[in-house]
PDB file of C-alpha atoms in Angstrom:
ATOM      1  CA  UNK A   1     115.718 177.819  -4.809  1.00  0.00           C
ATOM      2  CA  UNK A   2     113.046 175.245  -5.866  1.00  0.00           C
ATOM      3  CA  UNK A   3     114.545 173.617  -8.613  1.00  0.00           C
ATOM      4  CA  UNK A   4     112.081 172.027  -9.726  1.00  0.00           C
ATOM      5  CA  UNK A   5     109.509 175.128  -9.771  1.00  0.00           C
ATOM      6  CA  UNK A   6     111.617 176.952 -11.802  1.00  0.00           C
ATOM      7  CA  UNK A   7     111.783 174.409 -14.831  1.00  0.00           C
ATOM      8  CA  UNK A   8     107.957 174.269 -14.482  1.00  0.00           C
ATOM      9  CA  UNK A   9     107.924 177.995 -14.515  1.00  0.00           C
ATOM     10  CA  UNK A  10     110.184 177.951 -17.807  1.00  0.00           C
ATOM     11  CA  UNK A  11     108.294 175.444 -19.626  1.00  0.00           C
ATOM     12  CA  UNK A  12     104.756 177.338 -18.737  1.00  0.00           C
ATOM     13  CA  UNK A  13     106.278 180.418 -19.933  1.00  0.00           C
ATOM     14  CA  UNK A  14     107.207 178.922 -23.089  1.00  0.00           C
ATOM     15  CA  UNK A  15     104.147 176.795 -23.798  1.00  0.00           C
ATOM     16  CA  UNK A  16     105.598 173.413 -23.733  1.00  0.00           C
ATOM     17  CA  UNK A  17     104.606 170.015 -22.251  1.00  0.00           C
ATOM     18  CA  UNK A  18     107.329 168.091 -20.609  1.00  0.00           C
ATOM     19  CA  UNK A  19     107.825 165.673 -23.757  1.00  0.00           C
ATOM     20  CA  UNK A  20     108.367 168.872 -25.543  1.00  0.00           C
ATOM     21  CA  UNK A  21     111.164 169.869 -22.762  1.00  0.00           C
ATOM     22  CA  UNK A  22     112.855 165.972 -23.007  1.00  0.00           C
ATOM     23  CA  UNK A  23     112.817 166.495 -26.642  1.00  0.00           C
ATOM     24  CA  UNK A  24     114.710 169.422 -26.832  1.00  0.00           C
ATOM     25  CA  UNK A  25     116.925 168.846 -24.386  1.00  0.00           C
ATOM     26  CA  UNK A  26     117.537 165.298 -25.555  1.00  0.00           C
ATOM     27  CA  UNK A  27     116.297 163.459 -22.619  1.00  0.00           C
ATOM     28  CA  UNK A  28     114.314 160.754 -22.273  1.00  0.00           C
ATOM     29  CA  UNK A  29     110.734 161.560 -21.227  1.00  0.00           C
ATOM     30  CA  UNK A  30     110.567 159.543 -18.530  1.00  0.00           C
ATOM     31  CA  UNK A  31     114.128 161.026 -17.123  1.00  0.00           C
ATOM     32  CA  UNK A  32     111.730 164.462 -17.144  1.00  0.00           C
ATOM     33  CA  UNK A  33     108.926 162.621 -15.522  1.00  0.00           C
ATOM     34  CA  UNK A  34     110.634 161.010 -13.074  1.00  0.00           C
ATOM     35  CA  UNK A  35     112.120 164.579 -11.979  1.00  0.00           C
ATOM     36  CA  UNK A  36     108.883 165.483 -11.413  1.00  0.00           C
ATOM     37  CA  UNK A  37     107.595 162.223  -9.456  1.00  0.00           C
ATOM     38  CA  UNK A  38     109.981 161.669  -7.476  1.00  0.00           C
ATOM     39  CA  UNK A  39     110.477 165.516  -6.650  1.00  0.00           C
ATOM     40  CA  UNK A  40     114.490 165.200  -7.109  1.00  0.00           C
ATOM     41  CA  UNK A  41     116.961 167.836  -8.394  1.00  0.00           C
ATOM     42  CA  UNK A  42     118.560 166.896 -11.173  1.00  0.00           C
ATOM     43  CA  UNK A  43     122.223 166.075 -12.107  1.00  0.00           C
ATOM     44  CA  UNK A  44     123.880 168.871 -13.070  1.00  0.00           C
ATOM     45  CA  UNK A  45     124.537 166.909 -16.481  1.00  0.00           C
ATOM     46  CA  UNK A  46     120.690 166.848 -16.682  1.00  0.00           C
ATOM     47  CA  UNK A  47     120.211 170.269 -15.456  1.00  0.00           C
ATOM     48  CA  UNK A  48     122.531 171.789 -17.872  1.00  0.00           C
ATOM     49  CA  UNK A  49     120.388 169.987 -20.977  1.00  0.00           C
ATOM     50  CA  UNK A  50     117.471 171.224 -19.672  1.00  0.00           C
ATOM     51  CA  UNK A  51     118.909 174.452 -19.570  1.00  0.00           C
ATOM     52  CA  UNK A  52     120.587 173.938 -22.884  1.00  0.00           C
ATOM     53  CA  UNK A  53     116.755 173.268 -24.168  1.00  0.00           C
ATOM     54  CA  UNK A  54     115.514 176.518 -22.582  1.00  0.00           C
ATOM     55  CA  UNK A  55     118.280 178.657 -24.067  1.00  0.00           C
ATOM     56  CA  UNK A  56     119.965 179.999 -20.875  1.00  0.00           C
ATOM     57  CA  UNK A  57     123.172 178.522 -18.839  1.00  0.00           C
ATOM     58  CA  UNK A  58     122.869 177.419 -15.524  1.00  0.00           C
ATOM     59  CA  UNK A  59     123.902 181.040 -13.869  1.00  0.00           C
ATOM     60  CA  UNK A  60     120.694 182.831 -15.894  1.00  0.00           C
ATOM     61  CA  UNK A  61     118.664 179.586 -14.395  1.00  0.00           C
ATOM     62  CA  UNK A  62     120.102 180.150 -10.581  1.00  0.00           C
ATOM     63  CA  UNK A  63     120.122 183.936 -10.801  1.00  0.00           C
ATOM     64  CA  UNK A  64     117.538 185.594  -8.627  1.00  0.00           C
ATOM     65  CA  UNK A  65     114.726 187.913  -9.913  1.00  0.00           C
ATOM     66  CA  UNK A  66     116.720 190.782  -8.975  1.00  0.00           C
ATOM     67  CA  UNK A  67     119.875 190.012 -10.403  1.00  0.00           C
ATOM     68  CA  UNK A  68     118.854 189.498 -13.913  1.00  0.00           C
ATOM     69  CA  UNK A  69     118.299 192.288 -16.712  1.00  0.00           C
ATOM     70  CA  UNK A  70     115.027 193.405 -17.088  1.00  0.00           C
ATOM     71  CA  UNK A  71     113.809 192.783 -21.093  1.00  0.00           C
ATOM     72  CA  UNK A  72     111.463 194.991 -22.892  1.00  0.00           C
ATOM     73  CA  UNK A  73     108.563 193.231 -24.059  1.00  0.00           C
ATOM     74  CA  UNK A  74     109.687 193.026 -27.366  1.00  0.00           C
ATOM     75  CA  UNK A  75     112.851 191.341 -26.283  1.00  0.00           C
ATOM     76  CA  UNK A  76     111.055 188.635 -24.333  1.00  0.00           C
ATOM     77  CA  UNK A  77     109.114 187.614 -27.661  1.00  0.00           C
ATOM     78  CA  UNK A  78     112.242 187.361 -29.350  1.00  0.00           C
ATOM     79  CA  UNK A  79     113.735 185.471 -26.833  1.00  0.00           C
ATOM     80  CA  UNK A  80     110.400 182.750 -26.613  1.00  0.00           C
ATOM     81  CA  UNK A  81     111.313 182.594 -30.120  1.00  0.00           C
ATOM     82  CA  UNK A  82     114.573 181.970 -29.896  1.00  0.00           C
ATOM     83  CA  UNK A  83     114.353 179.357 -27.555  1.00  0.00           C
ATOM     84  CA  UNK A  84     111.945 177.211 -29.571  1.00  0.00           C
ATOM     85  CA  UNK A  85     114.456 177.590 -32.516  1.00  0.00           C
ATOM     86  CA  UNK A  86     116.439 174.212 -33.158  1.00  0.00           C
ATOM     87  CA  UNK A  87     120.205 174.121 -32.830  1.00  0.00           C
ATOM     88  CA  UNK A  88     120.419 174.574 -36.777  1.00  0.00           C
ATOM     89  CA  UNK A  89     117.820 177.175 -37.189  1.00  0.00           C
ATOM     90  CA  UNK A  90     120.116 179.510 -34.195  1.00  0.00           C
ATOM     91  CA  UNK A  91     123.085 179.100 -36.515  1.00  0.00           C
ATOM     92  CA  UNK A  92     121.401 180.483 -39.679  1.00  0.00           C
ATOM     93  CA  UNK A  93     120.127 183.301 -37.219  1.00  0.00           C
ATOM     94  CA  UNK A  94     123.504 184.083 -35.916  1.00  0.00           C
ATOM     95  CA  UNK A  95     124.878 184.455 -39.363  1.00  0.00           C
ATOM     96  CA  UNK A  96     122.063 186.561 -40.950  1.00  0.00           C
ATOM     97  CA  UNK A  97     122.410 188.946 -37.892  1.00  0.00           C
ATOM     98  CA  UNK A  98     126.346 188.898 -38.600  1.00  0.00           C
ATOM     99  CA  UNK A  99     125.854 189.900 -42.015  1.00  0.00           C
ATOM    100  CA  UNK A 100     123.446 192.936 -41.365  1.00  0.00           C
ATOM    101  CA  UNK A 101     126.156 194.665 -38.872  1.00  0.00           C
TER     102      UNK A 101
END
């Protein structure tokens, strides 16, 4: 797997720029730019901000095509939503969608 293609894929996918990826992932922008210059996997450290930023774990990044769920469109959107949510804002979700059940 292309490492690096994949966190270019899920960045397009979401609409954001790579300062936009370094600041929700808390990395510096150049530690994102330099990823991308010098064409070099990342620590898994690294890797698991990054993934942290995107809103998956490091399986859901690795996983092949196959292997994951298919979503209904309506579940993407919620999920691109969802990952552009700060950590704070995903907590208030959480608890408003504990409180409907």
């Amino acid at each position: 797997m292309d490492v690096i293609k994949k966190i270019t894929t899920l960045t397009k996918e979401r609409g954001w720029s790579t300062y936009k990826l370094a600041s929700r992932s808390g990395l510096s922008a150049s530690t994102i730019a330099n990823i991308y210059r010098r064409n070099t996997v990342p620590s898994i450290t690294t890797l698991e901000a990054i993934c942290d930023a995107f809103g998956i774990t490091l399986c859901q990044f690795f996983a092949e095509d196959m292997d994951m769920v298919p979503l209904t469109p309506e579940q993407k959107n919620l999920f691109n939503m969802w990952s552009s949510l700060t950590p704070s804002q995903k907590d208030l979700i959480e608890k408003l969608i504990k409180e409907l059940k």
